[in-house]
PDB file of C-alpha atoms in Angstrom:
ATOM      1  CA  UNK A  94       0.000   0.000   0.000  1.00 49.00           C
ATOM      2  CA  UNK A  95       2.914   2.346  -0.257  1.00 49.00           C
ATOM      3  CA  UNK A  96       2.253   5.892  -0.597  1.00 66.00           C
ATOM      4  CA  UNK A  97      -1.399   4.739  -1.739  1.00 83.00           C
ATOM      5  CA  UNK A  98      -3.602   7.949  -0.605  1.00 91.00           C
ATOM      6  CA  UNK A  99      -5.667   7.628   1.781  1.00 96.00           C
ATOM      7  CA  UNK A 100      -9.859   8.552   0.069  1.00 97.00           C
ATOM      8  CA  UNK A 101     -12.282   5.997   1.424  1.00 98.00           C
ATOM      9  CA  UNK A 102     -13.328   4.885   4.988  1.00 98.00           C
ATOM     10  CA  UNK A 103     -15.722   2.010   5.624  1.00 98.00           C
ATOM     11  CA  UNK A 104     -17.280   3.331   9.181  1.00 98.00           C
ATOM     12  CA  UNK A 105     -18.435   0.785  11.746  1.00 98.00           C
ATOM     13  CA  UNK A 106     -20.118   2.285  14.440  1.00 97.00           C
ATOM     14  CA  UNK A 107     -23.630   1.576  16.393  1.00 94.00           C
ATOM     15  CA  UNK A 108     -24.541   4.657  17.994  1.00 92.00           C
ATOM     16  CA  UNK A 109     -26.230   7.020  15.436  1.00 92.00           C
ATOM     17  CA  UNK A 110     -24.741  10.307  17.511  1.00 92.00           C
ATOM     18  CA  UNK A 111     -21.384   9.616  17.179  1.00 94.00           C
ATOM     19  CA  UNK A 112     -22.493   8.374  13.417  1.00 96.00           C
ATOM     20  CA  UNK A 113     -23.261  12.053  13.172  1.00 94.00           C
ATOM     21  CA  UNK A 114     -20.476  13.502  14.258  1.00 95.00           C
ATOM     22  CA  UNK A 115     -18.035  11.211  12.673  1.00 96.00           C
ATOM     23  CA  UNK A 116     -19.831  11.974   9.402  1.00 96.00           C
ATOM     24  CA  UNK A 117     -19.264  15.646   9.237  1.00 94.00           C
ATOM     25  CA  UNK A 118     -15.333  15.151  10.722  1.00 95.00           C
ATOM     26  CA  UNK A 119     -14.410  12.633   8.118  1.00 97.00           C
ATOM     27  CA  UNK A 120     -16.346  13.884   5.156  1.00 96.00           C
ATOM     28  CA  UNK A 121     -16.551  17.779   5.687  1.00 93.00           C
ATOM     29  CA  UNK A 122     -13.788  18.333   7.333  1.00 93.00           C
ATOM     30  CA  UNK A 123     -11.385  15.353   6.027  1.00 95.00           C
ATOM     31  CA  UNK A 124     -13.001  15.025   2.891  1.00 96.00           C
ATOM     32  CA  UNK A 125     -12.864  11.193   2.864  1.00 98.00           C
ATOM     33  CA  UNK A 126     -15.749   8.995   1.365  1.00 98.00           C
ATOM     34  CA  UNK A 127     -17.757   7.783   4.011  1.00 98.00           C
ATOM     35  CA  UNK A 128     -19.884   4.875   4.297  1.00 98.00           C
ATOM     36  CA  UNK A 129     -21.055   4.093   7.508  1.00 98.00           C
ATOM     37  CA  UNK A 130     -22.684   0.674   8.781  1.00 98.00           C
ATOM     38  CA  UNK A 131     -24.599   0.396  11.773  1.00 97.00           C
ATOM     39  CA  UNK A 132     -23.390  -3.451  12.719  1.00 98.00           C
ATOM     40  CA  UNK A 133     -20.937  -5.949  11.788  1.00 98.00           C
ATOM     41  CA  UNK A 134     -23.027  -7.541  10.031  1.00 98.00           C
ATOM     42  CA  UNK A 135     -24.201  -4.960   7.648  1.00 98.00           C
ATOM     43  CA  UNK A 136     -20.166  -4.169   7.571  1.00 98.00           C
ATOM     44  CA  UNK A 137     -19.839  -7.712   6.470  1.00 98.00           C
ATOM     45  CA  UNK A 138     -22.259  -7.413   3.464  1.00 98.00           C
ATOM     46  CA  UNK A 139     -21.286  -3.766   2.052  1.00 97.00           C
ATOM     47  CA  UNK A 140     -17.381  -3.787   2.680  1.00 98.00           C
ATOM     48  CA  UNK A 141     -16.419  -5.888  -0.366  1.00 97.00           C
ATOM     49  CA  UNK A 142     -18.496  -3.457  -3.296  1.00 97.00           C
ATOM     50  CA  UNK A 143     -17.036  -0.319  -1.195  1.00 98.00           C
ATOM     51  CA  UNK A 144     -13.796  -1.385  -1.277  1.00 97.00           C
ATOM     52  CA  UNK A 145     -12.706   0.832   1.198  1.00 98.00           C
ATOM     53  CA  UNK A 146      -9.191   2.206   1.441  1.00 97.00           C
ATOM     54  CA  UNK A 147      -9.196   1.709   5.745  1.00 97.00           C
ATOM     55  CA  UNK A 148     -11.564   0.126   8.012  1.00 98.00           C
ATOM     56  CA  UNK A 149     -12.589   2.125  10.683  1.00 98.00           C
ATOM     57  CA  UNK A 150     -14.185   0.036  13.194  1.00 97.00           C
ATOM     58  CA  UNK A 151     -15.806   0.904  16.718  1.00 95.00           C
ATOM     59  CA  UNK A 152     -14.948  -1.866  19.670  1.00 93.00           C
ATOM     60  CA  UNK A 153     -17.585  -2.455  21.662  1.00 91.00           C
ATOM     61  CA  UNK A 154     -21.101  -2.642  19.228  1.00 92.00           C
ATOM     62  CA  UNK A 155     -24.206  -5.031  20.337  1.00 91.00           C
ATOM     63  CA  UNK A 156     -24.146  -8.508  18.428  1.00 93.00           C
ATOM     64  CA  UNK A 157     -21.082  -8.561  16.492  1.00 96.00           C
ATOM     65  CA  UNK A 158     -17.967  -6.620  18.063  1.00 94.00           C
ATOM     66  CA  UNK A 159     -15.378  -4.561  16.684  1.00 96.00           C
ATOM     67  CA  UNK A 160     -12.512  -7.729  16.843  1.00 95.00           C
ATOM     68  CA  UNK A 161     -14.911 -10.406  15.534  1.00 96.00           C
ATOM     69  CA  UNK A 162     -15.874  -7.936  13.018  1.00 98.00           C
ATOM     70  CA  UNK A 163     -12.034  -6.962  11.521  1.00 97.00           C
ATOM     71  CA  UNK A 164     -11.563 -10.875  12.026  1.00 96.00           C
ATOM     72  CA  UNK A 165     -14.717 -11.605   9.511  1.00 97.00           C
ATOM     73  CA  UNK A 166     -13.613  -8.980   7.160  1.00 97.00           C
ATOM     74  CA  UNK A 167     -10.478  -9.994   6.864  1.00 95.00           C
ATOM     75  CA  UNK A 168     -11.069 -13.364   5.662  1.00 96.00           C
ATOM     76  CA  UNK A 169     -12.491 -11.871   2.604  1.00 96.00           C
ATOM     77  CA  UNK A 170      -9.774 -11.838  -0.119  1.00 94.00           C
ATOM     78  CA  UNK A 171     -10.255  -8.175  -0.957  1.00 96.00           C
ATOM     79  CA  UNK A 172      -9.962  -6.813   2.193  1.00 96.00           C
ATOM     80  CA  UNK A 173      -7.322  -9.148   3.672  1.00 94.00           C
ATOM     81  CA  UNK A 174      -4.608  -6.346   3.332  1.00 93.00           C
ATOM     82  CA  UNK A 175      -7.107  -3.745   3.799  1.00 95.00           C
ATOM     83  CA  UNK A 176      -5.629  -2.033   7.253  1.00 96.00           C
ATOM     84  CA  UNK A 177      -7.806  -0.934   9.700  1.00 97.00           C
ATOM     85  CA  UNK A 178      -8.089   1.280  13.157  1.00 97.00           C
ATOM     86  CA  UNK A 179      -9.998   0.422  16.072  1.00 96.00           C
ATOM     87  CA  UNK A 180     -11.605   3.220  18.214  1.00 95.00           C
ATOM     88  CA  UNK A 181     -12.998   2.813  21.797  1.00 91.00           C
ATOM     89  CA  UNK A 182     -13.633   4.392  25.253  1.00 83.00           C
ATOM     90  CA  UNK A 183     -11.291   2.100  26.639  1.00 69.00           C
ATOM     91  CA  UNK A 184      -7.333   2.518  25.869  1.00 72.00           C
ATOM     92  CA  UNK A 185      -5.454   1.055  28.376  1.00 77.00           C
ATOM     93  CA  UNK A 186      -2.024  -0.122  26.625  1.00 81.00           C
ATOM     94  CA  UNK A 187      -1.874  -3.778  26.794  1.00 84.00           C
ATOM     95  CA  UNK A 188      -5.610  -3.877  25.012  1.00 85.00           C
ATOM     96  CA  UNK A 189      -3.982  -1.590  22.262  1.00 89.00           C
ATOM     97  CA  UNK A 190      -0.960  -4.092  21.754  1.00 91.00           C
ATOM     98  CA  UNK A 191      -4.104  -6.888  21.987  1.00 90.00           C
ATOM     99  CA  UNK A 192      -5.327  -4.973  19.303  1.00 92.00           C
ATOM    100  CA  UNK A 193      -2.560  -4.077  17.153  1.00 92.00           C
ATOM    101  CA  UNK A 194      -1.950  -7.550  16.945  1.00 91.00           C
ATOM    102  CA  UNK A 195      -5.384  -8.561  15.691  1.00 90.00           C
ATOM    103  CA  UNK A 196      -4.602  -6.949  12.813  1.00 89.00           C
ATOM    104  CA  UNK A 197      -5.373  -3.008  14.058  1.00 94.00           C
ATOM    105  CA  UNK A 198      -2.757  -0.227  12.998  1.00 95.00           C
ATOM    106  CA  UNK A 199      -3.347   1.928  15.567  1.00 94.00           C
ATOM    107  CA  UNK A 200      -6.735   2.995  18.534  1.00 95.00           C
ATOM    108  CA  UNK A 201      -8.017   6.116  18.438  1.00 95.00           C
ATOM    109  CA  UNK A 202      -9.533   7.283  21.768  1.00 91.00           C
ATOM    110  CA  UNK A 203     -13.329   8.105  22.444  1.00 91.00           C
ATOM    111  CA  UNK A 204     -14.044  11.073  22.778  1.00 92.00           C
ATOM    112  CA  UNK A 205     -12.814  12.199  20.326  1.00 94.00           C
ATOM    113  CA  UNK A 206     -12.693  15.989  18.478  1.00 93.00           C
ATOM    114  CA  UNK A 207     -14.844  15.808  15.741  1.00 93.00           C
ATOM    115  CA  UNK A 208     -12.083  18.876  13.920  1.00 92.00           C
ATOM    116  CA  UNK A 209      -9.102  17.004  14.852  1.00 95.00           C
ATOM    117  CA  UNK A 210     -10.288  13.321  13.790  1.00 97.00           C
ATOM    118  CA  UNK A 211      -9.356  13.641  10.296  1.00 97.00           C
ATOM    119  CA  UNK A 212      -5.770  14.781  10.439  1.00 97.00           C
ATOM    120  CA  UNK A 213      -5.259  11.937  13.482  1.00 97.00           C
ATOM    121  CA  UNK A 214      -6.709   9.261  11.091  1.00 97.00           C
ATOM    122  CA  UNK A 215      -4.496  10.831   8.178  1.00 96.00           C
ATOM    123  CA  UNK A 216      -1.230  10.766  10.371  1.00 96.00           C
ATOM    124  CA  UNK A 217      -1.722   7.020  12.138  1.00 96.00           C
ATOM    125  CA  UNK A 218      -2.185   6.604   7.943  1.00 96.00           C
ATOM    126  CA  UNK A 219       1.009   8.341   6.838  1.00 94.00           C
ATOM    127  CA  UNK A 220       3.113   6.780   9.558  1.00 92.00           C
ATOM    128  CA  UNK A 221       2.126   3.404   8.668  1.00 88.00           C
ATOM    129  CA  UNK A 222       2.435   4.288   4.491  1.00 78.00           C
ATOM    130  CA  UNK A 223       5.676   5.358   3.967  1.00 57.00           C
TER     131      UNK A 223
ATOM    132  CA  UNK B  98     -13.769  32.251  11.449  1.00 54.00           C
ATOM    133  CA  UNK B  99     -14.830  31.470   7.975  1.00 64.00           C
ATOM    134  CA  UNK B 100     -17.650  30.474   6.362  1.00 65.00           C
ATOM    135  CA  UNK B 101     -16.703  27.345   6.383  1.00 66.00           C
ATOM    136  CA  UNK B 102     -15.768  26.494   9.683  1.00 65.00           C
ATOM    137  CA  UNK B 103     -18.743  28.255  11.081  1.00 74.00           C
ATOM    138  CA  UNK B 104     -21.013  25.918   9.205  1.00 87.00           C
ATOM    139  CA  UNK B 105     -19.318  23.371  10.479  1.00 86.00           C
ATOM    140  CA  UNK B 106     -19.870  24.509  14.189  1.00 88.00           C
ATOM    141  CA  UNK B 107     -23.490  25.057  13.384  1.00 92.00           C
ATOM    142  CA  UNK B 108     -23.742  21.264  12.226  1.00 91.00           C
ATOM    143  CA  UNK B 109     -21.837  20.243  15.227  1.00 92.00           C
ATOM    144  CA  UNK B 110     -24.297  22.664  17.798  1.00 93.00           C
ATOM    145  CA  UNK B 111     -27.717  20.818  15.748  1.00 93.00           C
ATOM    146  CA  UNK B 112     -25.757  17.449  16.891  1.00 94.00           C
ATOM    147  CA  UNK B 113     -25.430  18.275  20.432  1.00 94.00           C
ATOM    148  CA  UNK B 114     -28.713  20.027  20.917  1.00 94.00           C
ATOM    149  CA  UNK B 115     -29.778  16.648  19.149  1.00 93.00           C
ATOM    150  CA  UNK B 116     -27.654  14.550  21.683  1.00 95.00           C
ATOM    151  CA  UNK B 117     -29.094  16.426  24.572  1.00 95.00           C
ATOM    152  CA  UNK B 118     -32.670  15.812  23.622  1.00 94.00           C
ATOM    153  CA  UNK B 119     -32.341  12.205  23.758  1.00 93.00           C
ATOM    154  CA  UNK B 120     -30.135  11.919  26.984  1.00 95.00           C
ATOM    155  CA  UNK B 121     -32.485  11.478  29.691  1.00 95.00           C
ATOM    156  CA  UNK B 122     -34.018   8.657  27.799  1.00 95.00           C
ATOM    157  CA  UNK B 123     -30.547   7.334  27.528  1.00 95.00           C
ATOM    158  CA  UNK B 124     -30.282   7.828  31.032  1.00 97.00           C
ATOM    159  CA  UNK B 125     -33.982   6.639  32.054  1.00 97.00           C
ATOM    160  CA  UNK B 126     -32.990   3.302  30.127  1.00 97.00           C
ATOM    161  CA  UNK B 127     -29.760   2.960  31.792  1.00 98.00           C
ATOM    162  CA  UNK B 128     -31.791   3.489  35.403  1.00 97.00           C
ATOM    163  CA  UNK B 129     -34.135   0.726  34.405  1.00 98.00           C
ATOM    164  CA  UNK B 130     -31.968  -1.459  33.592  1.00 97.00           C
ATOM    165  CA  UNK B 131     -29.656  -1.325  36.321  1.00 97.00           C
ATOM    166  CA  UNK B 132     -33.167  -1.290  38.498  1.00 96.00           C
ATOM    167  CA  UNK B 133     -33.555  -5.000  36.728  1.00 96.00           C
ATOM    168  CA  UNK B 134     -30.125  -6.132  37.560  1.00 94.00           C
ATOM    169  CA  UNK B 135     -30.479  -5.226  41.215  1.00 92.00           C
ATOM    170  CA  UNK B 136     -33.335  -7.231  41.220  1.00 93.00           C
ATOM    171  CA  UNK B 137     -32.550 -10.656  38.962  1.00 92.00           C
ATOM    172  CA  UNK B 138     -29.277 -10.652  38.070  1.00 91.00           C
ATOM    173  CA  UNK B 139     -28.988 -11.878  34.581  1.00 91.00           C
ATOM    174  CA  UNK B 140     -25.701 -11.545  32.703  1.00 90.00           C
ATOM    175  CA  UNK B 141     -27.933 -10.143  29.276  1.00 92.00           C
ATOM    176  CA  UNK B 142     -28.926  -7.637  31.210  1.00 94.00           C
ATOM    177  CA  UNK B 143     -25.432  -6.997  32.525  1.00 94.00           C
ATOM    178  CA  UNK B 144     -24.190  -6.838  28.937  1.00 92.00           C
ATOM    179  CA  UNK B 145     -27.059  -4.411  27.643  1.00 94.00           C
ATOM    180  CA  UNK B 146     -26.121  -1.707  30.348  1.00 96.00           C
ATOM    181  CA  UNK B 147     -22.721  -2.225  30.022  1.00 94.00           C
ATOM    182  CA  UNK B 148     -23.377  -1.591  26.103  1.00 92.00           C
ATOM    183  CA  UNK B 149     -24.916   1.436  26.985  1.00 94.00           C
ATOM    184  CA  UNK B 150     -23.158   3.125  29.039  1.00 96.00           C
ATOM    185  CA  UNK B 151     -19.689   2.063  27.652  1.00 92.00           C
ATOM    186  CA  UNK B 152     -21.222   4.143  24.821  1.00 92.00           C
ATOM    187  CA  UNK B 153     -21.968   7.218  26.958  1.00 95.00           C
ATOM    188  CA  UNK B 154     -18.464   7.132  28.055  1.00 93.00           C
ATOM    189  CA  UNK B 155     -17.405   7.687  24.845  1.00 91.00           C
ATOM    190  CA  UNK B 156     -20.116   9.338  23.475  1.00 94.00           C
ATOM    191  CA  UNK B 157     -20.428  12.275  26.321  1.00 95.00           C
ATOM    192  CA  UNK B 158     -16.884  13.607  25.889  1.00 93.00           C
ATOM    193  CA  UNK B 159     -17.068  13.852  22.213  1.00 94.00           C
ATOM    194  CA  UNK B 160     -19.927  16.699  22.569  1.00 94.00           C
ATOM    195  CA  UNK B 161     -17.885  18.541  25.222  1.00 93.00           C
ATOM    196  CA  UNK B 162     -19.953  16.590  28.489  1.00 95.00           C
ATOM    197  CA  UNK B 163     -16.146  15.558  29.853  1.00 94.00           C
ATOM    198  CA  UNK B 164     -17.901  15.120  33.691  1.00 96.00           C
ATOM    199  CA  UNK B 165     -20.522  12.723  32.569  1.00 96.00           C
ATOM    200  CA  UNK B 166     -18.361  11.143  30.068  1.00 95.00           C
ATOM    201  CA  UNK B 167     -15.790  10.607  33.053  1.00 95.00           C
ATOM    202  CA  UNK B 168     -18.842   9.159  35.351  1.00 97.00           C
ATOM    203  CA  UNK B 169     -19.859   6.757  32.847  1.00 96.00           C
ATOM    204  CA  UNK B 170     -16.286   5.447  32.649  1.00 94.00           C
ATOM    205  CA  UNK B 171     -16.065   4.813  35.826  1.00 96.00           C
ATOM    206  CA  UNK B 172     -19.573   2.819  35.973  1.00 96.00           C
ATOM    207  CA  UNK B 173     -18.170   1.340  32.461  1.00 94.00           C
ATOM    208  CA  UNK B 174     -14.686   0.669  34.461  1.00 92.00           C
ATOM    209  CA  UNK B 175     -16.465  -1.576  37.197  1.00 93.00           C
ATOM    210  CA  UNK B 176     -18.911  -3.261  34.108  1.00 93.00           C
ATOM    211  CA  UNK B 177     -15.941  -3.849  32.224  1.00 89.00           C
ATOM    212  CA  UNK B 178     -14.555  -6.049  35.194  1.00 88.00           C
ATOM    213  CA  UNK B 179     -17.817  -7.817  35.708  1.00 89.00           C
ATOM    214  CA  UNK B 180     -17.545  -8.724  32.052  1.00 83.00           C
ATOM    215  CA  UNK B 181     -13.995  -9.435  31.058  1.00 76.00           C
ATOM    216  CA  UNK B 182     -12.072 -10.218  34.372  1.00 70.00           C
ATOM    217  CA  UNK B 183     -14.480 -12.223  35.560  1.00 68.00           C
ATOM    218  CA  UNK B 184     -14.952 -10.315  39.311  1.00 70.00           C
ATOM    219  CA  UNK B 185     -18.505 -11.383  40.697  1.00 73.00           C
ATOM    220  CA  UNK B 186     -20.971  -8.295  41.170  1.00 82.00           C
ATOM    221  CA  UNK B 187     -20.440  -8.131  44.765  1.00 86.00           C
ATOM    222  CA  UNK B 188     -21.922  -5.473  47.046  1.00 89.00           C
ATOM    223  CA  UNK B 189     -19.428  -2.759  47.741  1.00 91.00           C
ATOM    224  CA  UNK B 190     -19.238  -2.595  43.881  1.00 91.00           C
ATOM    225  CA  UNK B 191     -22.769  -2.597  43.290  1.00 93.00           C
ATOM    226  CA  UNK B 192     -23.534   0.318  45.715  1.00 95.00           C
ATOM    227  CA  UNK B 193     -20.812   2.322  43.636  1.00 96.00           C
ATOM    228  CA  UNK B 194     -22.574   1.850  40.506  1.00 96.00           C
ATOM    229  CA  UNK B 195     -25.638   2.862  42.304  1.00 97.00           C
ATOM    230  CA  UNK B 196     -24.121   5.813  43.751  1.00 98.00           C
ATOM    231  CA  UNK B 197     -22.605   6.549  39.996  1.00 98.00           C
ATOM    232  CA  UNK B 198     -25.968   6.067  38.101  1.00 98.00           C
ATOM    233  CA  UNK B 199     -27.515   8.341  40.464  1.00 97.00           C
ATOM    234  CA  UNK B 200     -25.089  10.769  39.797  1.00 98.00           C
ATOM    235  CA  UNK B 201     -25.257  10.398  36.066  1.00 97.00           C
ATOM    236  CA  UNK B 202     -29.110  11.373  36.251  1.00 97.00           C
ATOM    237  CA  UNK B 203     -28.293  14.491  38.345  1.00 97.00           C
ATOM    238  CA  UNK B 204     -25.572  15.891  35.509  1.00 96.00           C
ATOM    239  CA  UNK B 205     -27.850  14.556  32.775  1.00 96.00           C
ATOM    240  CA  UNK B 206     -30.473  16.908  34.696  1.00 94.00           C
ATOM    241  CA  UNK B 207     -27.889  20.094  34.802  1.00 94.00           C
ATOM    242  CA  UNK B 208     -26.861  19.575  31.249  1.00 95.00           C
ATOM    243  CA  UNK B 209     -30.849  19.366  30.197  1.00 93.00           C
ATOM    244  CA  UNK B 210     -31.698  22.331  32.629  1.00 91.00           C
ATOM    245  CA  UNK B 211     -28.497  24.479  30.951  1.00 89.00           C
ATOM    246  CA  UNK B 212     -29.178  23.831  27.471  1.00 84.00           C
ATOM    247  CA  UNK B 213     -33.122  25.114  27.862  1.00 80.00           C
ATOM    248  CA  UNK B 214     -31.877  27.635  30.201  1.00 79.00           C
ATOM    249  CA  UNK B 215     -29.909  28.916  26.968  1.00 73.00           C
ATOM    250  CA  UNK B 216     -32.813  28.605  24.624  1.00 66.00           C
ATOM    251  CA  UNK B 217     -35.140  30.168  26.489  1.00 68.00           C
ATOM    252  CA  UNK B 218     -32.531  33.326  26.694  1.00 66.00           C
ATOM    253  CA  UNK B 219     -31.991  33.397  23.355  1.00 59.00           C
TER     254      UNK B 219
END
C-alpha cells in the first residue's frame, strides 16, 4: 500500500450520535468517502463493493464486536490487506498491543474531536504508508 | 472564522442540541436497567447496560460533556470487570454503581436544565 492515498473509509459504528459527528469530521472536514454501517453484520455485506481504502471500526457494538468484526472482514480476499483502526472508550495499553496484533494499525480514543479526527486518522495513515 | 468552519460549528451545535434531547431517555434506560439487575441478576442484562453506558463514556466527551463522560467510565470501568475479568458483582461494587448512576441522572439533569436555560434566553 505504499504511498497509496488515503480517500475511502468504511465506518463501523452503532450509535447514530457519534455516526453524526463522525460523518461531518471525516467527510466535511477530512473530505474522505464515508460509508457508515450500523453493525458488523451490515459491515460484512457492504465492505467488499465499497472497497474501502481503511476500516474504521468501533470496539464495543451489540451482536457482532469490533474484533470479531475486523476478524470476519479480513477473511475476505479483498480486504485481507485492507488495514484498519480500532476506536474505543477504553485505551489502556496492553488492550492496544491486543489490538494491534489482531490486525489493528493503531486505537483512536473516544471522545474524540470531531475537527481534529481527520488529520489523526491521516497521520496514524502516513506513519504506517511510507 | 470562515464560512466554512462556522457551518461546520453550526452542524456540530444541531448534533449536540440533538444529543441532549435524547439523553435522559438514555439515562432513564440505563436506570431501568440497572433497576432489573439489582433485582434478577442476569448476565444479558449486565451486557445491555454495560453496552450502553460504555457508549456514553465515549459518546459524552465527544460533545464537550467531559464530567458525565468521566462518570460513565467509571460505571463502564467496574462493568468492564464484571464482564472481562471475571470479578462477581459483589456489594461494595454494586452500591458504587448505584451511587454513579444516580449521579449520572443528576448531571444529565444540569446539562438538560443548561441547554433550555440557553434557549429560552436566546
Amino acid at each position: 500500500m505504499a504511498n497509496k492515498e488515503l480517500k475511502k473509509i468504511l465506518y463501523v459504528e452503532d450509535e447514530t450520535d457519534i455516526q453524526a459527528v463522525a460523518s461531518i469530521a471525516l467527510e466535511a472536514v477530512g473530505g474522505f468517502e464515508l460509508e457508515i454501517c450500523s453493525s458488523g453484520e451490515e459491515a460484512l455485506q457492504k465492505a467488499e463493493a465499497f472497497s474501502p481504502d481503511l476500516l474504521l471500526l468501533d470496539v464495543m457494538m451489540p451482536g457482532m464486536d469490533g474484533p470479531t468484526t475486523l476478524q470476519k472482514l479480513k477473511e475476505k480476499s479483498s480486504l485481507s490487506e485492507t488495514p484498519a483502526i480500532f476506536m474505543t472508550a477504553k485505551v489502556q495499553n496492553n488492550e492496544i498491543e491486543h489490538f494491534k496484533q489482531i490486525g489493528a494499525l493503531d486505537v483512536i480514543a473516544k471522545p474524540f474531536d470531531p475537527m481534529k479526527l481527520a488529520e489523526q486518522i491521516k497521520q496514524i495513515w502516513d506513519s504506517f504508508n511510507v | 472564522m470562515s464560512e466554512q468552519a462556522s457551518t461546520l460549528e453550526d452542524k456540530l451545535q444541531e448534533l449536540k442540541n440533538s444529543y441532549v434531547d435524547h439523553l435522559s431517555e438514555k439515562i432513564k434506560d440505563i436506570q431501568k436497567l440497572w433497576n432489573s439487575l439489582v433485582n434478577n441478576w442476569q448476565s444479558e442484562t449486565q451486557e445491555e447496560l454495560h453496552i450502553i453506558i460504555h457508549s456514553l463514556a465515549g459518546s459524552a466527551g465527544t460533545f464537550g460533556f467531559d464530567h458525565m463522560g468521566k462518570v460513565a467510565r467509571s460505571a463502564d470501568n467496574i462493568l468492564k470487570g464484571y464482564r472481562e475479568e471475571g470479578v462477581s458483582p459483589d456489594k461494595s461494587k454494586n452500591n458504587e454503581l448505584d451511587t454513579l448512576i444516580e449521579k449520572l441522572s443528576c448531571v444529565c439533569n444540569e446539562i438538560v436544565n443548561h441547554s433550555s436555560n440557553k434557549e429560552s434566553s436566546k
